[in-house]
Amino acid sequence: MTTARGLIARGSSLTVEDFLLDPPGEGEIEVEIGAAGVCHSDLSMVNGTLAPSFPLVLGHEAAGTVIAAGPGVTRVAPGDRVVLNWSPPCRDCWFCARGEPWLCETSGAPSAPRGTLPDGTPLHVTLGLGALATRVVIPARAAVAVPAELSFADAALLGCAVLTGFGAVRNTARVAPGESVVVFGLGGVGLSVVGAARAAGAGPIVAVDVSPAKEALAIAAGATDFLVADDALSRAIRGLTGGRGADVTFECVGRAATIRSAYRSARRGGRVTVVGMGARSDIVELSALELFHSGRTLRGCVYGAADFDVEIPRLAAAVLDGTLDLRPLVTHHATLDESPAAFARMSRGEGARTVVLLSTKRS
């Protein structure tokens, strides 16, 4: 067995501990994690929004190096630098067969059994990965090779925040040049949406958050305007969008109240994309008359509606050629032992992405 070290949750209690992993079996690989991002979905595992099993190794946005491969693995090999996929498609179900691998029938559980604590207690991992750890054992289909020149820190961000944000803009909303955009929530995903909207030629791009401290991050990511969410928000958005509301709005928080705000901030005939993952019990209410009269389109967006195997190499190439700058997404770097503090910051709404650096190799 392999001894790994990771951030383990028991409800809201977070500790860094050693645990044990079996070696990779048929179709599996072992990956030494180089860097992992701290995503709001990880926080949702410990604050009651989602319902995983505990004890739980946190983390699902990560990159590392393959160090061992089980029988039958051909897509990656030891020594490859890889980005991890928390929703690897089977490529055989009805959704995969029709070109929608992000909706694969085999994906979606918040936690999965994998490994044990030294005393024999069964352990679960977040979204099949548990990547806030020194090592993971995962299905080979949950990893995509990227160039060794791509830093672990940048590669990790591609695996969730960047793919989700860029996919929401390109694949779900299909933002066109000159369209007005409003983005609600400026964590790593929301800032990725802002950057993708800028890359698409949108304008104006209005960024909205409850924290005034997010303004500098929003402007650096590509927003033309920043607004604090308050009682005058709808009026301010209309003032920046010709009095009509935005062509496209993105909700990157995962709360019913914010989804309603995003819906009502879109113009008649506008498009509303829900990117944030919220609680099952948080119900969105819209009147039947409003739905009819507004003519707006309301859509959810799972993992950027993207084929991971196709999009990750494209995004990696964009980072390496300088057309995709990920620096505005990251406000903190941390060691594994410092990762509980990153969750505390995120719960207070401070900063954007924290990247946890785990490997002793170049990150």
mmCIF file of C-alpha atoms in Angstrom:
data_model
loop_
_atom_site.group_PDB
_atom_site.id
_atom_site.type_symbol
_atom_site.label_atom_id
_atom_site.label_comp_id
_atom_site.label_asym_id
_atom_site.label_seq_id
_atom_site.Cartn_x
_atom_site.Cartn_y
_atom_site.Cartn_z
ATOM 1 C CA MET A 1 0.000 0.000 0.000
ATOM 2 C CA THR A 2 1.011 3.628 -0.547
ATOM 3 C CA THR A 3 1.060 6.105 2.321
ATOM 4 C CA ALA A 4 -0.292 9.501 1.312
ATOM 5 C CA ARG A 5 -0.998 12.697 3.218
ATOM 6 C CA GLY A 6 -4.074 14.788 2.627
ATOM 7 C CA LEU A 7 -6.685 17.206 3.920
ATOM 8 C CA ILE A 8 -9.393 15.137 5.596
ATOM 9 C CA ALA A 9 -12.845 16.390 6.560
ATOM 10 C CA ARG A 10 -15.039 14.985 9.289
ATOM 11 C CA GLY A 11 -17.988 17.255 8.802
ATOM 12 C CA SER A 12 -16.700 20.793 9.302
ATOM 13 C CA SER A 13 -13.525 19.619 11.057
ATOM 14 C CA LEU A 14 -10.457 19.728 8.773
ATOM 15 C CA THR A 15 -7.136 18.058 9.555
ATOM 16 C CA VAL A 16 -4.060 17.076 7.552
ATOM 17 C CA GLU A 17 -3.398 13.372 8.086
ATOM 18 C CA ASP A 18 -1.715 10.304 6.647
ATOM 19 C CA PHE A 19 -3.816 7.607 4.960
ATOM 20 C CA LEU A 20 -3.289 4.437 2.960
ATOM 21 C CA LEU A 21 -4.038 3.711 -0.712
ATOM 22 C CA ASP A 22 -4.000 0.404 -2.550
ATOM 23 C CA PRO A 23 -1.772 0.308 -5.649
ATOM 24 C CA PRO A 24 -3.482 0.980 -8.999
ATOM 25 C CA GLY A 25 -5.556 -1.886 -10.327
ATOM 26 C CA GLU A 26 -6.907 -2.651 -13.778
ATOM 27 C CA GLY A 27 -7.369 0.590 -15.717
ATOM 28 C CA GLU A 28 -6.072 2.745 -12.847
ATOM 29 C CA ILE A 29 -3.091 5.038 -12.266
ATOM 30 C CA GLU A 30 -1.292 6.501 -9.286
ATOM 31 C CA VAL A 31 -0.568 10.226 -9.492
ATOM 32 C CA GLU A 32 1.750 12.340 -7.376
ATOM 33 C CA ILE A 33 -0.122 15.632 -7.004
ATOM 34 C CA GLY A 34 1.849 18.742 -7.912
ATOM 35 C CA ALA A 35 -0.791 21.378 -7.182
ATOM 36 C CA ALA A 36 -4.463 21.551 -6.296
ATOM 37 C CA GLY A 37 -6.923 24.438 -6.282
ATOM 38 C CA VAL A 38 -9.343 25.035 -3.419
ATOM 39 C CA CYS A 39 -12.770 25.227 -5.054
ATOM 40 C CA HIS A 40 -16.084 26.303 -3.562
ATOM 41 C CA SER A 41 -17.450 22.838 -4.306
ATOM 42 C CA ASP A 42 -14.926 21.512 -1.766
ATOM 43 C CA LEU A 43 -16.384 23.927 0.786
ATOM 44 C CA SER A 44 -19.854 22.642 -0.120
ATOM 45 C CA MET A 45 -18.724 19.195 1.014
ATOM 46 C CA VAL A 46 -18.123 20.432 4.566
ATOM 47 C CA ASN A 47 -20.743 23.168 5.078
ATOM 48 C CA GLY A 48 -23.827 21.031 4.461
ATOM 49 C CA THR A 49 -24.639 22.144 0.901
ATOM 50 C CA LEU A 50 -23.771 18.680 -0.406
ATOM 51 C CA ALA A 51 -23.958 15.339 1.374
ATOM 52 C CA PRO A 52 -20.735 13.330 1.050
ATOM 53 C CA SER A 53 -19.620 10.456 3.257
ATOM 54 C CA PHE A 54 -17.015 11.075 5.971
ATOM 55 C CA PRO A 55 -14.129 10.887 6.682
ATOM 56 C CA LEU A 56 -13.422 12.512 3.336
ATOM 57 C CA VAL A 57 -10.258 13.553 1.515
ATOM 58 C CA LEU A 58 -11.061 16.944 -0.005
ATOM 59 C CA GLY A 59 -9.992 18.318 -3.393
ATOM 60 C CA HIS A 60 -10.945 17.784 -7.026
ATOM 61 C CA GLU A 61 -9.110 20.496 -9.037
ATOM 62 C CA ALA A 62 -5.557 19.231 -9.492
ATOM 63 C CA ALA A 63 -2.611 18.258 -11.648
ATOM 64 C CA GLY A 64 0.340 15.983 -11.068
ATOM 65 C CA THR A 65 2.662 13.312 -12.444
ATOM 66 C CA VAL A 66 1.752 9.712 -13.182
ATOM 67 C CA ILE A 67 4.059 7.486 -11.129
ATOM 68 C CA ALA A 68 2.463 4.073 -11.702
ATOM 69 C CA ALA A 69 -0.083 2.480 -14.034
ATOM 70 C CA GLY A 70 -2.144 -0.672 -13.586
ATOM 71 C CA PRO A 71 -2.834 -3.306 -16.235
ATOM 72 C CA GLY A 72 -4.604 -2.167 -19.386
ATOM 73 C CA VAL A 73 -3.670 1.525 -19.159
ATOM 74 C CA THR A 74 -2.637 3.026 -22.508
ATOM 75 C CA ARG A 75 -3.826 6.667 -22.524
ATOM 76 C CA VAL A 76 -1.130 7.898 -20.099
ATOM 77 C CA ALA A 77 2.182 6.524 -18.840
ATOM 78 C CA PRO A 78 4.480 6.996 -15.837
ATOM 79 C CA GLY A 79 6.231 10.355 -16.116
ATOM 80 C CA ASP A 80 3.328 12.106 -17.864
ATOM 81 C CA ARG A 81 2.110 15.406 -16.440
ATOM 82 C CA VAL A 82 -1.675 15.192 -16.185
ATOM 83 C CA VAL A 83 -4.752 17.251 -15.322
ATOM 84 C CA LEU A 84 -7.402 15.401 -13.319
ATOM 85 C CA ASN A 85 -11.051 15.092 -14.352
ATOM 86 C CA TRP A 86 -13.600 14.877 -11.526
ATOM 87 C CA SER A 87 -16.317 13.693 -13.920
ATOM 88 C CA PRO A 88 -14.620 11.219 -16.284
ATOM 89 C CA PRO A 89 -17.023 9.959 -18.959
ATOM 90 C CA CYS A 90 -17.575 6.285 -19.681
ATOM 91 C CA ARG A 91 -17.838 6.963 -23.448
ATOM 92 C CA ASP A 92 -20.493 4.225 -23.688
ATOM 93 C CA CYS A 93 -23.747 5.551 -22.169
ATOM 94 C CA TRP A 94 -26.555 7.331 -24.033
ATOM 95 C CA PHE A 95 -25.233 10.821 -23.220
ATOM 96 C CA CYS A 96 -21.654 10.007 -24.180
ATOM 97 C CA ALA A 97 -22.813 8.398 -27.432
ATOM 98 C CA ARG A 98 -24.620 11.601 -28.447
ATOM 99 C CA GLY A 99 -21.598 13.813 -27.752
ATOM 100 C CA GLU A 100 -22.465 15.042 -24.253
ATOM 101 C CA PRO A 101 -19.792 13.392 -22.050
ATOM 102 C CA TRP A 102 -20.209 16.042 -19.342
ATOM 103 C CA LEU A 103 -23.626 14.486 -18.623
ATOM 104 C CA CYS A 104 -22.290 10.919 -18.417
ATOM 105 C CA GLU A 105 -24.576 8.583 -16.474
ATOM 106 C CA THR A 106 -21.668 7.157 -14.445
ATOM 107 C CA SER A 107 -20.507 10.474 -12.941
ATOM 108 C CA GLY A 108 -21.746 12.826 -10.276
ATOM 109 C CA ALA A 109 -21.450 11.264 -6.774
ATOM 110 C CA PRO A 110 -20.037 13.762 -4.225
ATOM 111 C CA SER A 111 -17.812 11.105 -2.667
ATOM 112 C CA ALA A 112 -16.495 7.627 -3.381
ATOM 113 C CA PRO A 113 -14.756 5.036 -1.198
ATOM 114 C CA ARG A 114 -10.976 4.922 -1.680
ATOM 115 C CA GLY A 115 -8.342 4.054 0.907
ATOM 116 C CA THR A 116 -8.229 3.774 4.672
ATOM 117 C CA LEU A 117 -6.878 5.594 7.682
ATOM 118 C CA PRO A 118 -3.973 3.872 9.495
ATOM 119 C CA ASP A 119 -6.431 2.429 12.062
ATOM 120 C CA GLY A 120 -8.418 0.749 9.286
ATOM 121 C CA THR A 121 -11.275 3.276 9.107
ATOM 122 C CA PRO A 122 -12.662 3.352 5.527
ATOM 123 C CA LEU A 123 -11.987 6.622 3.743
ATOM 124 C CA HIS A 124 -13.895 8.465 1.013
ATOM 125 C CA VAL A 125 -12.579 10.912 -1.579
ATOM 126 C CA THR A 126 -14.221 14.003 -3.057
ATOM 127 C CA LEU A 127 -15.750 13.480 -6.509
ATOM 128 C CA GLY A 128 -13.725 10.318 -6.996
ATOM 129 C CA LEU A 129 -10.394 12.154 -6.646
ATOM 130 C CA GLY A 130 -9.559 13.461 -3.172
ATOM 131 C CA ALA A 131 -6.853 15.581 -4.747
ATOM 132 C CA LEU A 132 -5.815 17.774 -1.807
ATOM 133 C CA ALA A 133 -3.317 15.034 -1.072
ATOM 134 C CA THR A 134 0.206 14.043 -1.934
ATOM 135 C CA ARG A 135 -0.970 11.052 -3.990
ATOM 136 C CA VAL A 136 -4.173 9.697 -5.510
ATOM 137 C CA VAL A 137 -5.194 6.475 -7.217
ATOM 138 C CA ILE A 138 -7.801 7.130 -9.909
ATOM 139 C CA PRO A 139 -9.201 5.658 -13.134
ATOM 140 C CA ALA A 140 -6.865 6.385 -16.043
ATOM 141 C CA ARG A 141 -9.815 7.936 -17.897
ATOM 142 C CA ALA A 142 -9.836 10.639 -15.195
ATOM 143 C CA ALA A 143 -6.487 12.025 -16.382
ATOM 144 C CA VAL A 144 -5.421 13.908 -19.503
ATOM 145 C CA ALA A 145 -1.776 14.468 -20.384
ATOM 146 C CA VAL A 146 -0.525 18.039 -20.863
ATOM 147 C CA PRO A 147 2.906 19.388 -21.850
ATOM 148 C CA ALA A 148 5.577 19.169 -19.164
ATOM 149 C CA GLU A 149 6.263 22.904 -19.703
ATOM 150 C CA LEU A 150 2.867 23.744 -18.164
ATOM 151 C CA SER A 151 3.277 24.472 -14.459
ATOM 152 C CA PHE A 152 1.395 22.325 -11.976
ATOM 153 C CA ALA A 153 -0.336 25.434 -10.628
ATOM 154 C CA ASP A 154 -1.692 26.473 -14.027
ATOM 155 C CA ALA A 155 -2.553 22.914 -15.005
ATOM 156 C CA ALA A 156 -4.551 22.405 -11.806
ATOM 157 C CA LEU A 157 -6.763 25.433 -12.507
ATOM 158 C CA LEU A 158 -7.641 24.058 -15.941
ATOM 159 C CA GLY A 159 -9.260 21.019 -14.344
ATOM 160 C CA CYS A 160 -12.231 22.858 -12.848
ATOM 161 C CA ALA A 161 -12.380 26.672 -12.641
ATOM 162 C CA VAL A 162 -11.047 27.450 -16.114
ATOM 163 C CA LEU A 163 -12.791 24.634 -17.999
ATOM 164 C CA THR A 164 -16.082 25.427 -16.259
ATOM 165 C CA GLY A 165 -15.875 29.182 -16.825
ATOM 166 C CA PHE A 166 -14.674 29.115 -20.398
ATOM 167 C CA GLY A 167 -17.085 26.326 -21.286
ATOM 168 C CA ALA A 168 -20.022 28.260 -19.853
ATOM 169 C CA VAL A 169 -19.199 31.201 -22.117
ATOM 170 C CA ARG A 170 -18.239 29.286 -25.260
ATOM 171 C CA ASN A 171 -20.397 26.181 -25.162
ATOM 172 C CA THR A 172 -23.515 26.955 -23.136
ATOM 173 C CA ALA A 173 -24.161 30.695 -23.556
ATOM 174 C CA ARG A 174 -22.190 31.023 -26.813
ATOM 175 C CA VAL A 175 -21.399 34.650 -26.152
ATOM 176 C CA ALA A 176 -20.881 36.681 -29.331
ATOM 177 C CA PRO A 177 -18.695 39.762 -29.866
ATOM 178 C CA GLY A 178 -20.395 42.936 -28.657
ATOM 179 C CA GLU A 179 -22.898 41.229 -26.385
ATOM 180 C CA SER A 180 -23.337 42.620 -22.875
ATOM 181 C CA VAL A 181 -22.533 40.234 -20.032
ATOM 182 C CA VAL A 182 -23.128 40.258 -16.276
ATOM 183 C CA VAL A 183 -21.311 37.791 -13.999
ATOM 184 C CA PHE A 184 -22.594 37.141 -10.470
ATOM 185 C CA GLY A 185 -19.997 35.774 -8.040
ATOM 186 C CA LEU A 186 -16.255 36.296 -8.414
ATOM 187 C CA GLY A 187 -14.535 33.204 -7.129
ATOM 188 C CA GLY A 188 -12.255 31.207 -9.400
ATOM 189 C CA VAL A 189 -15.093 30.136 -11.705
ATOM 190 C CA GLY A 190 -16.695 33.589 -11.892
ATOM 191 C CA LEU A 191 -13.372 35.229 -12.722
ATOM 192 C CA SER A 192 -12.832 32.575 -15.408
ATOM 193 C CA VAL A 193 -16.218 33.508 -16.875
ATOM 194 C CA VAL A 194 -15.157 37.160 -16.911
ATOM 195 C CA GLY A 195 -11.919 36.265 -18.711
ATOM 196 C CA ALA A 196 -13.723 34.073 -21.222
ATOM 197 C CA ALA A 197 -16.270 36.822 -21.919
ATOM 198 C CA ARG A 198 -13.425 39.242 -22.608
ATOM 199 C CA ALA A 199 -11.793 36.702 -24.925
ATOM 200 C CA ALA A 200 -15.125 36.346 -26.751
ATOM 201 C CA GLY A 201 -15.215 40.089 -27.435
ATOM 202 C CA ALA A 202 -18.164 40.818 -25.150
ATOM 203 C CA GLY A 203 -18.823 44.283 -23.815
ATOM 204 C CA PRO A 204 -19.716 45.702 -21.456
ATOM 205 C CA ILE A 205 -18.755 42.996 -18.954
ATOM 206 C CA VAL A 206 -20.256 43.767 -15.554
ATOM 207 C CA ALA A 207 -18.910 41.840 -12.565
ATOM 208 C CA VAL A 208 -21.054 41.575 -9.412
ATOM 209 C CA ASP A 209 -20.095 40.421 -5.920
ATOM 210 C CA VAL A 210 -21.100 41.062 -2.329
ATOM 211 C CA SER A 211 -17.529 42.056 -1.472
ATOM 212 C CA PRO A 212 -16.161 45.431 -2.648
ATOM 213 C CA ALA A 213 -12.672 43.923 -2.318
ATOM 214 C CA LYS A 214 -13.329 41.849 -5.450
ATOM 215 C CA GLU A 215 -13.310 44.900 -7.733
ATOM 216 C CA ALA A 216 -9.579 44.833 -8.487
ATOM 217 C CA LEU A 217 -9.723 41.106 -9.249
ATOM 218 C CA ALA A 218 -12.667 41.624 -11.597
ATOM 219 C CA ILE A 219 -11.000 44.418 -13.550
ATOM 220 C CA ALA A 220 -7.762 42.428 -13.817
ATOM 221 C CA ALA A 221 -9.720 39.469 -15.203
ATOM 222 C CA GLY A 222 -11.354 41.620 -17.894
ATOM 223 C CA ALA A 223 -14.481 43.237 -16.455
ATOM 224 C CA THR A 224 -15.330 46.726 -17.702
ATOM 225 C CA ASP A 225 -17.473 47.520 -14.645
ATOM 226 C CA PHE A 226 -17.893 46.291 -11.088
ATOM 227 C CA LEU A 227 -20.986 46.468 -8.894
ATOM 228 C CA VAL A 228 -21.607 45.485 -5.294
ATOM 229 C CA ALA A 229 -24.744 43.397 -4.866
ATOM 230 C CA ASP A 230 -27.233 45.660 -3.078
ATOM 231 C CA ASP A 231 -30.814 46.890 -3.372
ATOM 232 C CA ALA A 232 -29.926 49.189 -6.284
ATOM 233 C CA LEU A 233 -28.248 46.447 -8.331
ATOM 234 C CA SER A 234 -30.940 45.934 -10.986
ATOM 235 C CA ARG A 235 -31.150 49.656 -11.700
ATOM 236 C CA ALA A 236 -27.375 49.917 -11.969
ATOM 237 C CA ILE A 237 -27.174 46.975 -14.387
ATOM 238 C CA ARG A 238 -29.855 48.461 -16.616
ATOM 239 C CA GLY A 239 -27.942 51.732 -16.585
ATOM 240 C CA LEU A 240 -24.869 49.944 -17.961
ATOM 241 C CA THR A 241 -26.779 47.927 -20.571
ATOM 242 C CA GLY A 242 -28.843 50.430 -22.519
ATOM 243 C CA GLY A 243 -31.729 50.344 -20.079
ATOM 244 C CA ARG A 244 -32.721 46.831 -21.226
ATOM 245 C CA GLY A 245 -30.644 44.477 -19.115
ATOM 246 C CA ALA A 246 -27.804 42.256 -20.277
ATOM 247 C CA ASP A 247 -27.762 40.003 -23.306
ATOM 248 C CA VAL A 248 -26.226 37.241 -21.191
ATOM 249 C CA THR A 249 -25.948 36.719 -17.432
ATOM 250 C CA PHE A 250 -23.988 34.090 -15.506
ATOM 251 C CA GLU A 251 -24.739 32.930 -11.967
ATOM 252 C CA CYS A 252 -21.564 31.509 -10.384
ATOM 253 C CA VAL A 253 -22.701 31.239 -6.766
ATOM 254 C CA GLY A 254 -25.292 28.470 -6.622
ATOM 255 C CA ARG A 255 -28.018 30.187 -4.595
ATOM 256 C CA ALA A 256 -31.646 30.683 -5.451
ATOM 257 C CA ALA A 257 -31.593 34.410 -4.641
ATOM 258 C CA THR A 258 -28.614 35.002 -6.931
ATOM 259 C CA ILE A 259 -30.203 32.964 -9.731
ATOM 260 C CA ARG A 260 -33.292 35.162 -9.499
ATOM 261 C CA SER A 261 -31.091 38.259 -9.669
ATOM 262 C CA ALA A 262 -29.282 36.905 -12.720
ATOM 263 C CA TYR A 263 -32.619 36.099 -14.372
ATOM 264 C CA ARG A 264 -34.055 39.550 -13.764
ATOM 265 C CA SER A 265 -30.855 41.271 -14.873
ATOM 266 C CA ALA A 266 -31.097 39.792 -18.362
ATOM 267 C CA ARG A 267 -32.950 41.668 -21.070
ATOM 268 C CA ARG A 268 -36.127 40.318 -22.647
ATOM 269 C CA GLY A 269 -35.001 37.478 -24.858
ATOM 270 C CA GLY A 270 -31.689 37.281 -22.981
ATOM 271 C CA ARG A 271 -29.814 34.174 -21.882
ATOM 272 C CA VAL A 272 -29.202 33.137 -18.275
ATOM 273 C CA THR A 273 -26.613 30.468 -17.444
ATOM 274 C CA VAL A 274 -26.423 28.895 -13.993
ATOM 275 C CA VAL A 275 -22.870 27.747 -13.307
ATOM 276 C CA GLY A 276 -22.867 27.613 -9.498
ATOM 277 C CA MET A 277 -23.692 24.330 -7.755
ATOM 278 C CA GLY A 278 -26.159 24.831 -4.920
ATOM 279 C CA ALA A 279 -28.185 22.863 -2.415
ATOM 280 C CA ARG A 280 -31.044 20.590 -3.455
ATOM 281 C CA SER A 281 -33.301 22.344 -0.933
ATOM 282 C CA ASP A 282 -32.667 25.881 -2.282
ATOM 283 C CA ILE A 283 -35.652 26.346 -4.577
ATOM 284 C CA VAL A 284 -35.789 28.983 -7.334
ATOM 285 C CA GLU A 285 -39.225 30.558 -7.805
ATOM 286 C CA LEU A 286 -40.211 32.476 -10.933
ATOM 287 C CA SER A 287 -43.745 33.394 -11.884
ATOM 288 C CA ALA A 288 -45.372 31.753 -14.896
ATOM 289 C CA LEU A 289 -46.158 35.212 -16.312
ATOM 290 C CA GLU A 290 -42.540 36.338 -15.951
ATOM 291 C CA LEU A 291 -41.275 33.223 -17.716
ATOM 292 C CA PHE A 292 -43.695 33.803 -20.582
ATOM 293 C CA HIS A 293 -43.349 37.567 -20.905
ATOM 294 C CA SER A 294 -39.578 37.855 -20.579
ATOM 295 C CA GLY A 295 -38.731 35.364 -23.317
ATOM 296 C CA ARG A 296 -35.487 34.619 -21.472
ATOM 297 C CA THR A 297 -33.650 31.306 -21.700
ATOM 298 C CA LEU A 298 -32.545 29.756 -18.397
ATOM 299 C CA ARG A 299 -29.945 26.971 -18.624
ATOM 300 C CA GLY A 300 -27.724 25.052 -16.282
ATOM 301 C CA CYS A 301 -24.104 24.382 -17.176
ATOM 302 C CA VAL A 302 -22.376 21.205 -15.989
ATOM 303 C CA TYR A 303 -18.563 21.295 -16.112
ATOM 304 C CA GLY A 304 -18.556 23.849 -18.909
ATOM 305 C CA ALA A 305 -20.544 21.539 -21.213
ATOM 306 C CA ALA A 306 -17.091 20.528 -22.412
ATOM 307 C CA ASP A 307 -15.370 17.358 -23.572
ATOM 308 C CA PHE A 308 -12.480 17.281 -21.101
ATOM 309 C CA ASP A 309 -10.205 15.241 -23.366
ATOM 310 C CA VAL A 310 -10.578 17.793 -26.170
ATOM 311 C CA GLU A 311 -10.703 21.081 -24.267
ATOM 312 C CA ILE A 312 -7.909 20.596 -21.715
ATOM 313 C CA PRO A 313 -5.147 20.303 -24.368
ATOM 314 C CA ARG A 314 -6.555 23.414 -26.095
ATOM 315 C CA LEU A 315 -6.571 25.411 -22.873
ATOM 316 C CA ALA A 316 -3.079 24.197 -21.998
ATOM 317 C CA ALA A 317 -1.815 25.380 -25.384
ATOM 318 C CA ALA A 318 -3.434 28.784 -24.824
ATOM 319 C CA VAL A 319 -1.666 29.160 -21.467
ATOM 320 C CA LEU A 320 1.693 28.231 -22.998
ATOM 321 C CA ASP A 321 1.359 30.593 -25.973
ATOM 322 C CA GLY A 322 0.333 33.477 -23.723
ATOM 323 C CA THR A 323 -3.221 33.947 -24.961
ATOM 324 C CA LEU A 324 -4.698 32.704 -21.667
ATOM 325 C CA ASP A 325 -3.444 34.405 -18.494
ATOM 326 C CA LEU A 326 -4.472 32.635 -15.297
ATOM 327 C CA ARG A 327 -2.766 35.022 -12.881
ATOM 328 C CA PRO A 328 -5.922 37.069 -12.129
ATOM 329 C CA LEU A 329 -7.615 33.935 -10.766
ATOM 330 C CA VAL A 330 -5.123 33.246 -7.965
ATOM 331 C CA THR A 331 -4.847 35.334 -4.818
ATOM 332 C CA HIS A 332 -3.079 32.881 -2.508
ATOM 333 C CA HIS A 333 -0.595 30.013 -2.596
ATOM 334 C CA ALA A 334 -0.365 27.568 0.296
ATOM 335 C CA THR A 335 1.210 24.378 1.537
ATOM 336 C CA LEU A 336 -0.951 21.376 2.398
ATOM 337 C CA ASP A 337 -0.632 22.179 6.089
ATOM 338 C CA GLU A 338 -1.923 25.688 5.363
ATOM 339 C CA SER A 339 -4.931 24.473 3.361
ATOM 340 C CA PRO A 340 -7.473 24.636 6.240
ATOM 341 C CA ALA A 341 -6.880 28.391 6.336
ATOM 342 C CA ALA A 342 -7.830 28.560 2.646
ATOM 343 C CA PHE A 343 -11.245 27.116 3.473
ATOM 344 C CA ALA A 344 -11.680 29.680 6.232
ATOM 345 C CA ARG A 345 -10.882 32.499 3.783
ATOM 346 C CA MET A 346 -13.285 31.114 1.202
ATOM 347 C CA SER A 347 -16.098 30.801 3.739
ATOM 348 C CA ARG A 348 -15.599 34.514 4.512
ATOM 349 C CA GLY A 349 -15.677 35.404 0.799
ATOM 350 C CA GLU A 350 -12.066 36.602 0.767
ATOM 351 C CA GLY A 351 -9.874 36.423 -2.328
ATOM 352 C CA ALA A 352 -10.289 34.104 -5.290
ATOM 353 C CA ARG A 353 -8.431 30.811 -5.852
ATOM 354 C CA THR A 354 -5.917 29.405 -3.406
ATOM 355 C CA VAL A 355 -3.509 27.007 -5.089
ATOM 356 C CA VAL A 356 -1.989 24.403 -2.771
ATOM 357 C CA LEU A 357 1.500 23.385 -3.904
ATOM 358 C CA LEU A 358 2.322 19.792 -2.996
ATOM 359 C CA SER A 359 5.181 18.550 -5.163
ATOM 360 C CA THR A 360 8.852 19.218 -4.501
ATOM 361 C CA LYS A 361 9.309 19.376 -8.264
ATOM 362 C CA ARG A 362 8.839 22.594 -10.277
ATOM 363 C CA SER A 363 5.312 23.866 -9.734
#
